[in-house]
Amino acid sequence: MNDLVRQHTALETEDLEWLHLLVSEWQLLSDLSFADLVLWVPTKDGTRYVSVAQMRPNTGPTSHQNDMVGHLVPRGRRPMLDAALDEGRIVREGDPEWREEVPVRVESIPVRRAGRVLGVIARNTNLLTVRTPSRLELTYLQSASDLAQMIAAGSFPFPAEQVDMDASPRAGDGLIRLDADGVVQYASPNALSAYHRLGLATDLVGLHLGQTTADLAPARGPVDEALVKLASGWAPRETEVEGNEAIIQLRAIPLKPKGTRIGSLVLLRDVTELRRRERELMTKDATIREIHHRVKNNLQTVAALLRLQARRMDSDKARGALEEAVRRVGSIAIVHETLSQNLDERVQFDDIADRVIVMVAELSPGRVSASRTGRFGILTAEIATPLSMVLTELLQNALEHGFGPGQRGTVEVAAQRGPDRLLITVEDDGRGLPEGFDPQRAGNLGLQIVRTLVVGELNGTFDMLPGEEGGTRVVLDLPVEGA
């Protein structure tokens, strides 16, 4: 819609925002009218109309089989559009149009903002299935007529009310029509069922909805007064009411077709099961995060015990082995710490890689520098945990065996994320591989761990090669999910 409005019309930014607000709300008008809606806006030169938005009803058959957005119509071809735009009134005169052997009743509703008519809504009703209307349908149509008059007067939608239409109740979920005093004139079967779940034992018609709702909800002190007003439809608001182990979502829409409030629409939906599932998921997520947090704490305790034991060892070899174990445990703890802060079992591995690099770089402070280029992206916990250990072992191996005593150098970790592959390179500028070295068979415990995890856990490939300018280059190729 933005592109069409800016390309073809002279509307200002504030006007465009109003149209966006209208389009976000007009599914309600379409459903209550049992009709298609097409928004037409005059072009800059005033000689044509351009259709910038379209909505089909959920409550009846469509009258437009094709998409109308982007169509241009010369002024004069549709007199009802001209009359609504020029006179600023709702135009209903005219005989039904025939489209593909289907009779369609056409009406035009001017869209007003700040005293100016910005465009016209063409309301098109498929008359092929018209029958004697029920009380529900009559209430729908009367409410649609009131909303249409409010749009023509510029009093609907409500600028101060930001509604998430994907989560907000719709007409088919449940509808209650109130008079000016907040007394129920009509309640749809779905609406009555929702109130029965709250604990209402009688019919709703004739009851004051605000007071009835407050009586059914648990006592909440001063909040009760606000609930009474909201459920009475005095202002456009949305809330949830909980009682009798049921949760009902309410949305109030004051009706002021001629500037004076004549009543209200209350849309409602039973969200009991939805909220129950959400709470179960929140509890499950909290439990998972707590488990990761405790695992991280336990791993840190194990690392502290190993570090303490290493200090008591007389053998340098034994002390070094324990310190390597400390770093291995630490790399796993980093992953669990990150998982404990997330809502799902996925982590941003770039942060983990940077922390692992800092942890391992402490082996040679000021002598060998380590850095990262590229991005790992988001990885699942099943990949992140073994990959953190692999990265730890490769960095530890490069720092310990790639450089001689006192030798300075650099180690670079490069990551290249593709749609379904992750290519990792760990390259140093040290003394290189020994002659005849076979990375698939030879190597210390660290390389054995790398081979096992890369091939067995990550289903990837692992290779160690001489660097192009000396040193050693390790290449990992891993299958991963899309970025």
Coordinates of C-alpha atoms in Angstrom, one line a residue:
M1 CA 0.0 0.0 0.0
N2 CA 2.8 2.4 0.8
D3 CA 4.2 2.1 -2.8
L4 CA 0.8 2.6 -4.4
V5 CA -0.1 5.6 -2.3
R6 CA 3.2 7.3 -2.8
Q7 CA 3.3 6.6 -6.5
H8 CA -0.2 7.5 -7.5
T9 CA -1.6 9.9 -4.8
A10 CA -0.9 13.1 -3.1
L11 CA -1.7 11.9 0.4
E12 CA 0.6 13.0 3.3
T13 CA 2.4 10.7 5.7
E14 CA -0.2 11.3 8.4
D15 CA -2.9 10.3 5.9
L16 CA -1.1 7.2 5.0
E17 CA -0.8 6.2 8.7
W18 CA -4.5 6.7 9.0
L19 CA -5.2 4.4 6.1
H20 CA -2.9 1.8 7.7
L21 CA -4.8 2.0 10.9
L22 CA -8.1 1.6 9.0
V23 CA -6.8 -1.4 7.1
S24 CA -5.6 -3.0 10.3
E25 CA -9.2 -2.8 11.7
W26 CA -11.4 -3.3 8.7
Q27 CA -11.6 -7.1 8.8
L28 CA -14.3 -6.4 11.5
L29 CA -16.3 -4.2 9.1
S30 CA -16.0 -6.9 6.3
D31 CA -17.1 -9.7 8.6
L32 CA -20.1 -7.7 10.0
S33 CA -21.1 -6.7 6.5
F34 CA -20.7 -10.1 5.0
A35 CA -19.0 -8.1 2.2
D36 CA -15.7 -7.5 0.4
L37 CA -14.0 -4.2 0.9
V38 CA -11.8 -2.3 -1.6
L39 CA -10.1 0.9 -0.7
W40 CA -10.0 3.4 -3.5
V41 CA -7.9 6.6 -3.4
P42 CA -8.0 9.4 -6.0
T43 CA -4.8 9.9 -8.0
K44 CA -2.7 13.1 -7.9
D45 CA -4.4 14.7 -10.9
G46 CA -7.9 13.6 -9.7
T47 CA -8.8 11.9 -12.9
R48 CA -8.6 8.3 -11.7
Y49 CA -8.8 6.1 -8.6
V50 CA -6.3 3.5 -7.5
S51 CA -7.2 0.5 -5.3
V52 CA -4.6 0.3 -2.5
A53 CA -6.1 -2.4 -0.3
Q54 CA -8.7 -5.2 -0.3
M55 CA -10.3 -7.4 2.3
R56 CA -12.6 -10.5 1.9
P57 CA -15.1 -11.6 4.6
N58 CA -14.8 -14.6 6.8
T59 CA -18.5 -14.7 7.2
G60 CA -19.7 -15.0 3.6
P61 CA -18.8 -15.6 0.0
T62 CA -16.5 -13.2 -1.8
S63 CA -17.7 -11.0 -4.6
H64 CA -14.2 -10.4 -6.0
Q65 CA -12.6 -13.6 -7.3
N66 CA -9.5 -11.7 -8.4
D67 CA -7.1 -9.4 -6.5
M68 CA -8.1 -5.8 -7.0
V69 CA -5.1 -4.1 -5.5
G70 CA -3.2 -1.9 -7.9
H71 CA -6.2 -1.4 -10.4
L72 CA -6.8 2.0 -11.8
V73 CA -10.3 3.2 -12.7
P74 CA -11.1 6.5 -14.5
R75 CA -13.2 9.0 -12.6
G76 CA -16.8 8.8 -13.9
R77 CA -16.8 5.0 -14.6
R78 CA -18.1 4.3 -11.1
P79 CA -20.5 7.1 -10.1
M80 CA -21.0 5.9 -6.6
L81 CA -17.3 6.4 -5.9
D82 CA -17.5 9.9 -7.3
A83 CA -20.6 10.7 -5.2
A84 CA -19.0 9.4 -1.9
L85 CA -15.8 11.3 -2.5
D86 CA -17.4 14.6 -3.6
E87 CA -20.3 14.7 -1.2
G88 CA -18.6 12.9 1.8
R89 CA -21.6 10.6 2.5
I90 CA -22.3 6.9 2.3
V91 CA -23.9 6.1 -1.1
R92 CA -26.2 3.1 -1.4
E93 CA -28.3 4.1 -4.4
G94 CA -28.1 2.0 -7.5
D95 CA -29.1 -1.5 -8.8
P96 CA -27.0 -4.6 -8.1
E97 CA -24.2 -5.3 -10.5
W98 CA -23.8 -8.6 -12.2
R99 CA -20.3 -10.1 -12.0
E100 CA -19.8 -13.6 -13.6
E101 CA -23.5 -14.3 -13.2
V102 CA -23.4 -13.2 -9.5
P103 CA -25.5 -10.3 -8.3
V104 CA -23.4 -7.9 -6.2
R105 CA -24.8 -5.0 -4.1
V106 CA -22.3 -2.1 -4.2
E107 CA -22.0 0.7 -1.6
S108 CA -19.5 3.5 -1.2
I109 CA -18.2 4.7 2.2
P110 CA -16.0 7.9 2.4
V111 CA -12.9 7.6 4.5
R112 CA -12.5 10.8 6.4
R113 CA -9.6 12.2 8.5
A114 CA -9.4 15.6 10.1
G115 CA -12.4 16.9 8.0
R116 CA -10.9 15.7 4.7
V117 CA -12.1 12.7 2.6
L118 CA -8.9 10.6 1.8
G119 CA -10.6 7.9 -0.3
V120 CA -13.6 5.7 -0.6
I121 CA -14.3 2.1 0.6
A122 CA -16.3 0.1 -1.9
R123 CA -18.4 -2.4 0.0
N124 CA -19.5 -5.3 -2.3
T125 CA -22.0 -7.9 -1.1
N126 CA -22.5 -11.2 -2.9
L127 CA -26.3 -11.5 -3.1
L128 CA -26.4 -15.1 -4.4
T129 CA -26.8 -16.6 -1.0
V130 CA -29.0 -14.0 0.6
R131 CA -31.8 -15.4 2.8
T132 CA -34.1 -14.2 5.5
P133 CA -31.6 -12.8 8.1
S134 CA -31.4 -14.2 11.6
R135 CA -31.1 -12.1 14.8
L136 CA -27.3 -12.7 14.6
E137 CA -27.1 -11.4 11.0
L138 CA -29.4 -8.4 11.7
T139 CA -27.1 -7.5 14.7
Y140 CA -24.0 -7.9 12.5
L141 CA -25.5 -5.7 9.7
Q142 CA -26.7 -2.9 12.1
S143 CA -23.2 -2.9 13.8
A144 CA -21.6 -2.7 10.4
S145 CA -23.8 0.3 9.4
D146 CA -22.8 2.1 12.6
L147 CA -19.1 1.5 12.0
A148 CA -19.5 2.6 8.4
Q149 CA -21.0 5.9 9.6
M150 CA -18.1 6.3 12.0
I151 CA -15.6 5.8 9.2
A152 CA -17.4 8.4 7.1
A153 CA -17.4 10.8 10.1
G154 CA -13.7 10.2 10.8
S155 CA -14.3 8.8 14.3
F156 CA -13.2 5.2 13.5
P157 CA -10.7 3.6 13.8
F158 CA -9.5 4.9 17.2
P159 CA -6.0 6.5 16.9
A160 CA -5.1 5.9 20.5
E161 CA -5.9 2.2 20.5
Q162 CA -3.2 -0.1 19.1
V163 CA -4.7 -3.5 18.5
D164 CA -2.9 -6.7 17.5
M165 CA -5.5 -8.0 15.1
D166 CA -3.9 -11.4 14.9
A167 CA -4.5 -11.9 18.6
S168 CA -7.6 -9.7 19.0
P169 CA -11.1 -11.4 19.1
R170 CA -13.0 -11.4 15.8
A171 CA -16.8 -11.2 15.2
G172 CA -17.1 -14.9 14.7
D173 CA -15.4 -15.6 18.1
G174 CA -18.2 -14.0 20.0
L175 CA -20.1 -10.7 19.8
I176 CA -22.2 -8.8 22.3
R177 CA -24.3 -5.7 21.4
L178 CA -24.8 -3.2 24.3
D179 CA -27.1 -0.2 24.6
A180 CA -25.9 3.2 25.8
D181 CA -26.3 2.1 29.4
G182 CA -24.2 -1.1 29.0
V183 CA -27.1 -3.4 29.0
V184 CA -26.9 -6.5 26.7
Q185 CA -29.2 -6.2 23.7
Y186 CA -27.9 -9.3 21.9
A187 CA -25.2 -12.0 22.6
S188 CA -24.1 -14.5 20.0
P189 CA -24.1 -18.2 20.9
N190 CA -20.3 -18.2 21.1
A191 CA -20.3 -15.2 23.4
L192 CA -23.0 -16.8 25.7
S193 CA -20.9 -20.0 25.8
A194 CA -17.9 -18.1 26.9
Y195 CA -19.7 -16.4 29.7
H196 CA -21.2 -19.8 30.8
R197 CA -17.6 -21.0 31.2
L198 CA -17.0 -18.0 33.4
G199 CA -19.8 -19.2 35.6
L200 CA -22.9 -17.4 34.4
A201 CA -26.0 -19.6 34.8
T202 CA -28.5 -17.4 33.0
D203 CA -28.9 -15.6 29.7
L204 CA -27.0 -12.4 29.0
V205 CA -29.7 -10.4 27.4
G206 CA -31.0 -7.7 29.8
L207 CA -28.0 -7.9 32.1
H208 CA -25.5 -5.1 32.7
L209 CA -22.4 -6.6 31.1
G210 CA -19.9 -4.6 33.1
Q211 CA -21.3 -5.5 36.5
T212 CA -22.0 -9.1 35.4
T213 CA -18.4 -9.5 34.3
A214 CA -17.0 -8.0 37.5
D215 CA -19.2 -10.3 39.6
L216 CA -17.9 -13.4 37.7
A217 CA -14.3 -12.4 38.0
P218 CA -12.4 -12.8 41.3
A219 CA -12.5 -9.7 43.5
R220 CA -9.6 -7.4 42.6
G221 CA -10.4 -4.3 44.7
P222 CA -10.2 -1.0 42.8
V223 CA -9.6 -2.8 39.5
D224 CA -13.3 -3.9 39.6
E225 CA -14.5 -0.4 38.8
A226 CA -12.2 -0.3 35.7
L227 CA -13.4 -3.7 34.6
V228 CA -17.0 -2.6 34.9
K229 CA -16.4 0.4 32.7
L230 CA -14.4 -1.6 30.1
A231 CA -17.0 -4.3 29.8
S232 CA -19.7 -1.7 29.6
G233 CA -18.0 -0.4 26.4
W234 CA -17.4 3.2 27.5
A235 CA -14.0 3.3 25.8
P236 CA -12.1 1.3 23.2
R237 CA -10.1 -1.1 25.4
E238 CA -9.0 -4.7 25.5
T239 CA -8.5 -6.9 28.5
E240 CA -8.8 -10.5 29.8
V241 CA -11.2 -11.7 32.4
E242 CA -10.4 -14.8 34.5
G243 CA -12.9 -16.7 36.6
N244 CA -14.1 -20.2 37.3
E245 CA -10.9 -21.5 35.8
A246 CA -11.8 -19.9 32.4
I247 CA -10.1 -16.9 30.7
I248 CA -12.1 -14.7 28.3
Q249 CA -10.5 -12.0 26.1
L250 CA -12.7 -8.9 25.7
R251 CA -12.5 -6.0 23.3
A252 CA -14.9 -3.1 23.6
I253 CA -15.7 -0.8 20.7
P254 CA -18.0 2.2 21.5
L255 CA -20.5 3.0 18.7
K256 CA -20.9 6.7 17.9
P257 CA -22.3 6.8 14.3
K258 CA -23.6 10.4 14.8
G259 CA -21.1 11.6 17.3
T260 CA -23.1 10.5 20.3
R261 CA -22.6 7.1 21.9
I262 CA -25.6 4.9 21.2
G263 CA -24.1 1.6 22.5
S264 CA -21.1 -0.6 22.1
L265 CA -19.8 -3.8 20.5
V266 CA -18.0 -6.2 22.7
L267 CA -15.9 -8.9 20.9
L268 CA -14.8 -11.8 23.0
R269 CA -13.0 -15.1 22.7
D270 CA -12.5 -18.0 25.0
V271 CA -8.7 -18.2 25.4
T272 CA -8.6 -20.7 28.3
E273 CA -6.8 -23.5 26.5
L274 CA -4.5 -21.1 24.7
R275 CA -3.4 -19.5 28.0
R276 CA -3.1 -22.9 29.6
R277 CA -0.7 -24.0 26.9
E278 CA 1.2 -20.8 27.1
R279 CA 1.7 -21.2 30.8
E280 CA 2.8 -24.8 30.3
L281 CA 5.3 -23.7 27.8
M282 CA 6.5 -20.9 30.1
T283 CA 6.9 -23.5 32.9
K284 CA 8.7 -25.9 30.6
D285 CA 11.0 -23.2 29.3
A286 CA 11.8 -22.0 32.8
T287 CA 12.5 -25.6 33.9
I288 CA 14.9 -26.1 30.9
R289 CA 16.7 -22.9 31.6
E290 CA 17.0 -23.8 35.3
I291 CA 18.5 -27.2 34.3
H292 CA 21.1 -25.6 32.0
H293 CA 21.9 -23.2 34.8
R294 CA 22.4 -26.0 37.3
V295 CA 24.5 -28.0 34.8
K296 CA 26.7 -24.9 34.2
N297 CA 27.1 -24.5 38.0
N298 CA 28.0 -28.2 38.4
L299 CA 30.5 -28.1 35.6
Q300 CA 32.1 -25.0 37.1
T301 CA 32.3 -26.8 40.4
V302 CA 34.0 -29.8 38.7
A303 CA 36.4 -27.4 36.9
A304 CA 37.3 -25.8 40.3
L305 CA 38.0 -29.2 41.8
L306 CA 40.2 -30.2 38.9
R307 CA 42.0 -26.8 39.1
L308 CA 42.6 -27.4 42.9
Q309 CA 43.8 -30.9 42.2
A310 CA 46.2 -29.6 39.5
R311 CA 47.8 -27.2 42.0
R312 CA 48.6 -30.1 44.3
M313 CA 50.3 -32.3 41.6
D314 CA 54.1 -32.6 41.6
S315 CA 54.3 -33.9 38.1
D316 CA 54.2 -31.2 35.3
K317 CA 52.6 -33.7 32.9
A318 CA 49.8 -34.6 35.3
R319 CA 49.2 -30.9 36.1
G320 CA 49.0 -30.1 32.4
A321 CA 46.5 -32.9 31.8
L322 CA 44.3 -31.6 34.6
E323 CA 44.5 -28.1 33.2
E324 CA 43.4 -29.3 29.8
A325 CA 40.5 -31.1 31.4
V326 CA 39.6 -27.8 33.2
R327 CA 39.4 -26.0 29.8
R328 CA 37.3 -28.8 28.3
V329 CA 34.8 -28.7 31.1
G330 CA 34.8 -24.9 30.9
S331 CA 33.9 -24.9 27.2
I332 CA 30.9 -27.0 27.8
A333 CA 29.9 -24.8 30.8
I334 CA 29.9 -21.8 28.5
V335 CA 27.3 -23.4 26.2
H336 CA 25.1 -24.3 29.1
E337 CA 25.4 -20.8 30.5
T338 CA 24.2 -19.4 27.1
L339 CA 21.4 -21.9 26.9
S340 CA 20.2 -20.9 30.4
Q341 CA 19.6 -17.4 29.1
N342 CA 17.6 -18.4 26.0
L343 CA 13.9 -19.3 25.4
D344 CA 14.8 -22.2 23.1
E345 CA 17.6 -24.7 22.6
R346 CA 19.5 -22.5 20.1
V347 CA 22.4 -20.2 20.7
Q348 CA 24.3 -17.5 19.0
F349 CA 27.6 -19.4 18.6
D350 CA 29.7 -16.4 17.7
D351 CA 29.6 -15.3 21.4
I352 CA 30.5 -18.7 22.6
A353 CA 33.4 -18.9 20.1
D354 CA 34.8 -15.6 21.3
R355 CA 34.6 -16.7 25.0
V356 CA 36.4 -20.0 24.1
I357 CA 39.1 -18.1 22.3
V358 CA 39.7 -15.8 25.3
M359 CA 39.7 -18.8 27.7
V360 CA 42.3 -20.8 25.7
A361 CA 44.4 -17.7 24.9
E362 CA 45.2 -17.5 28.6
L363 CA 47.7 -20.4 27.8
S364 CA 50.2 -17.9 26.3
P365 CA 49.3 -14.4 27.6
G366 CA 50.9 -11.7 25.4
R367 CA 52.8 -14.3 23.3
V368 CA 50.3 -15.7 20.8
S369 CA 47.2 -13.7 19.8
A370 CA 43.9 -15.4 18.8
S371 CA 41.0 -13.9 16.8
R372 CA 37.9 -14.7 14.9
T373 CA 36.6 -13.7 11.5
G374 CA 33.3 -14.5 9.8
R375 CA 30.2 -15.8 11.6
F376 CA 29.0 -19.1 13.0
G377 CA 25.4 -17.9 13.4
I378 CA 22.7 -19.6 15.4
L379 CA 23.2 -23.2 16.2
T380 CA 21.2 -25.8 18.1
A381 CA 22.4 -27.2 21.4
E382 CA 23.2 -30.6 19.8
I383 CA 25.7 -28.9 17.6
A384 CA 26.9 -26.1 19.9
T385 CA 28.1 -28.3 22.8
P386 CA 30.4 -30.7 20.8
L387 CA 31.6 -27.8 18.5
S388 CA 32.7 -25.8 21.6
M389 CA 34.8 -28.7 22.7
V390 CA 36.2 -29.1 19.2
L391 CA 37.1 -25.5 19.0
T392 CA 38.7 -25.6 22.5
E393 CA 40.9 -28.6 21.5
L394 CA 42.0 -27.1 18.2
L395 CA 43.0 -23.8 19.8
Q396 CA 44.7 -25.6 22.7
N397 CA 46.6 -27.8 20.2
A398 CA 47.7 -24.8 18.1
L399 CA 48.9 -22.8 21.1
E400 CA 50.7 -25.8 22.8
H401 CA 52.2 -27.6 19.8
G402 CA 52.3 -24.9 17.0
F403 CA 54.8 -22.6 18.7
G404 CA 58.0 -23.2 20.4
P405 CA 59.1 -21.7 23.8
G406 CA 59.1 -17.9 23.6
Q407 CA 57.9 -17.9 20.0
R408 CA 55.3 -15.3 19.1
G409 CA 52.5 -15.7 16.5
T410 CA 48.8 -15.6 15.7
V411 CA 45.9 -18.1 15.5
E412 CA 42.9 -17.2 13.5
V413 CA 39.5 -18.9 13.6
A414 CA 37.5 -18.3 10.4
A415 CA 33.8 -19.3 10.0
Q416 CA 31.8 -19.3 6.8
R417 CA 28.1 -20.0 7.2
G418 CA 26.1 -21.3 4.3
P419 CA 22.5 -22.3 3.8
D420 CA 23.1 -25.8 5.2
R421 CA 26.9 -26.0 5.8
L422 CA 29.3 -24.5 8.2
L423 CA 33.0 -24.2 7.1
I424 CA 35.5 -23.6 9.9
T425 CA 39.2 -22.9 9.5
V426 CA 41.7 -22.7 12.4
E427 CA 45.0 -21.5 11.1
D428 CA 48.2 -20.6 12.8
D429 CA 51.6 -19.2 11.6
G430 CA 53.6 -21.5 13.9
R431 CA 56.2 -24.2 13.1
G432 CA 53.9 -26.4 11.1
L433 CA 53.2 -30.2 11.1
P434 CA 55.9 -32.8 11.7
E435 CA 57.0 -34.7 8.6
G436 CA 54.9 -37.7 7.8
F437 CA 52.1 -36.5 10.2
D438 CA 48.7 -38.2 9.4
P439 CA 45.9 -36.2 11.1
Q440 CA 43.4 -39.1 10.6
R441 CA 45.5 -41.5 12.7
A442 CA 48.2 -39.7 14.6
G443 CA 47.9 -37.1 17.3
N444 CA 47.4 -36.6 21.0
L445 CA 44.2 -37.0 23.1
G446 CA 43.0 -33.6 21.9
L447 CA 43.0 -34.6 18.2
Q448 CA 41.4 -37.9 19.0
I449 CA 38.6 -36.0 20.7
V450 CA 38.2 -33.7 17.7
R451 CA 38.0 -36.6 15.3
T452 CA 35.4 -38.4 17.4
L453 CA 33.2 -35.4 17.8
V454 CA 33.4 -34.1 14.3
V455 CA 32.8 -37.4 12.6
G456 CA 30.7 -39.2 15.1
E457 CA 28.6 -36.4 16.7
L458 CA 28.6 -33.6 14.1
N459 CA 28.6 -35.8 10.9
G460 CA 31.2 -33.6 9.4
T461 CA 34.7 -33.9 8.0
F462 CA 38.1 -32.9 9.6
D463 CA 41.5 -32.4 8.0
M464 CA 44.8 -30.8 9.0
L465 CA 47.0 -29.3 6.3
P466 CA 50.2 -27.3 6.1
G467 CA 49.5 -23.6 5.8
E468 CA 50.1 -21.8 2.6
E469 CA 52.8 -19.6 4.2
G470 CA 53.9 -22.0 6.9
G471 CA 52.1 -23.0 10.1
T472 CA 49.1 -25.4 10.2
R473 CA 45.6 -25.1 8.8
V474 CA 42.7 -27.2 10.2
V475 CA 39.5 -27.4 8.1
L476 CA 36.1 -28.5 9.4
D477 CA 33.1 -29.0 7.2
L478 CA 29.8 -29.5 9.1
P479 CA 26.2 -29.9 8.1
V480 CA 23.9 -27.4 9.9
E481 CA 20.4 -26.0 9.7
G482 CA 19.6 -22.9 7.7
A483 CA 20.9 -19.6 9.1

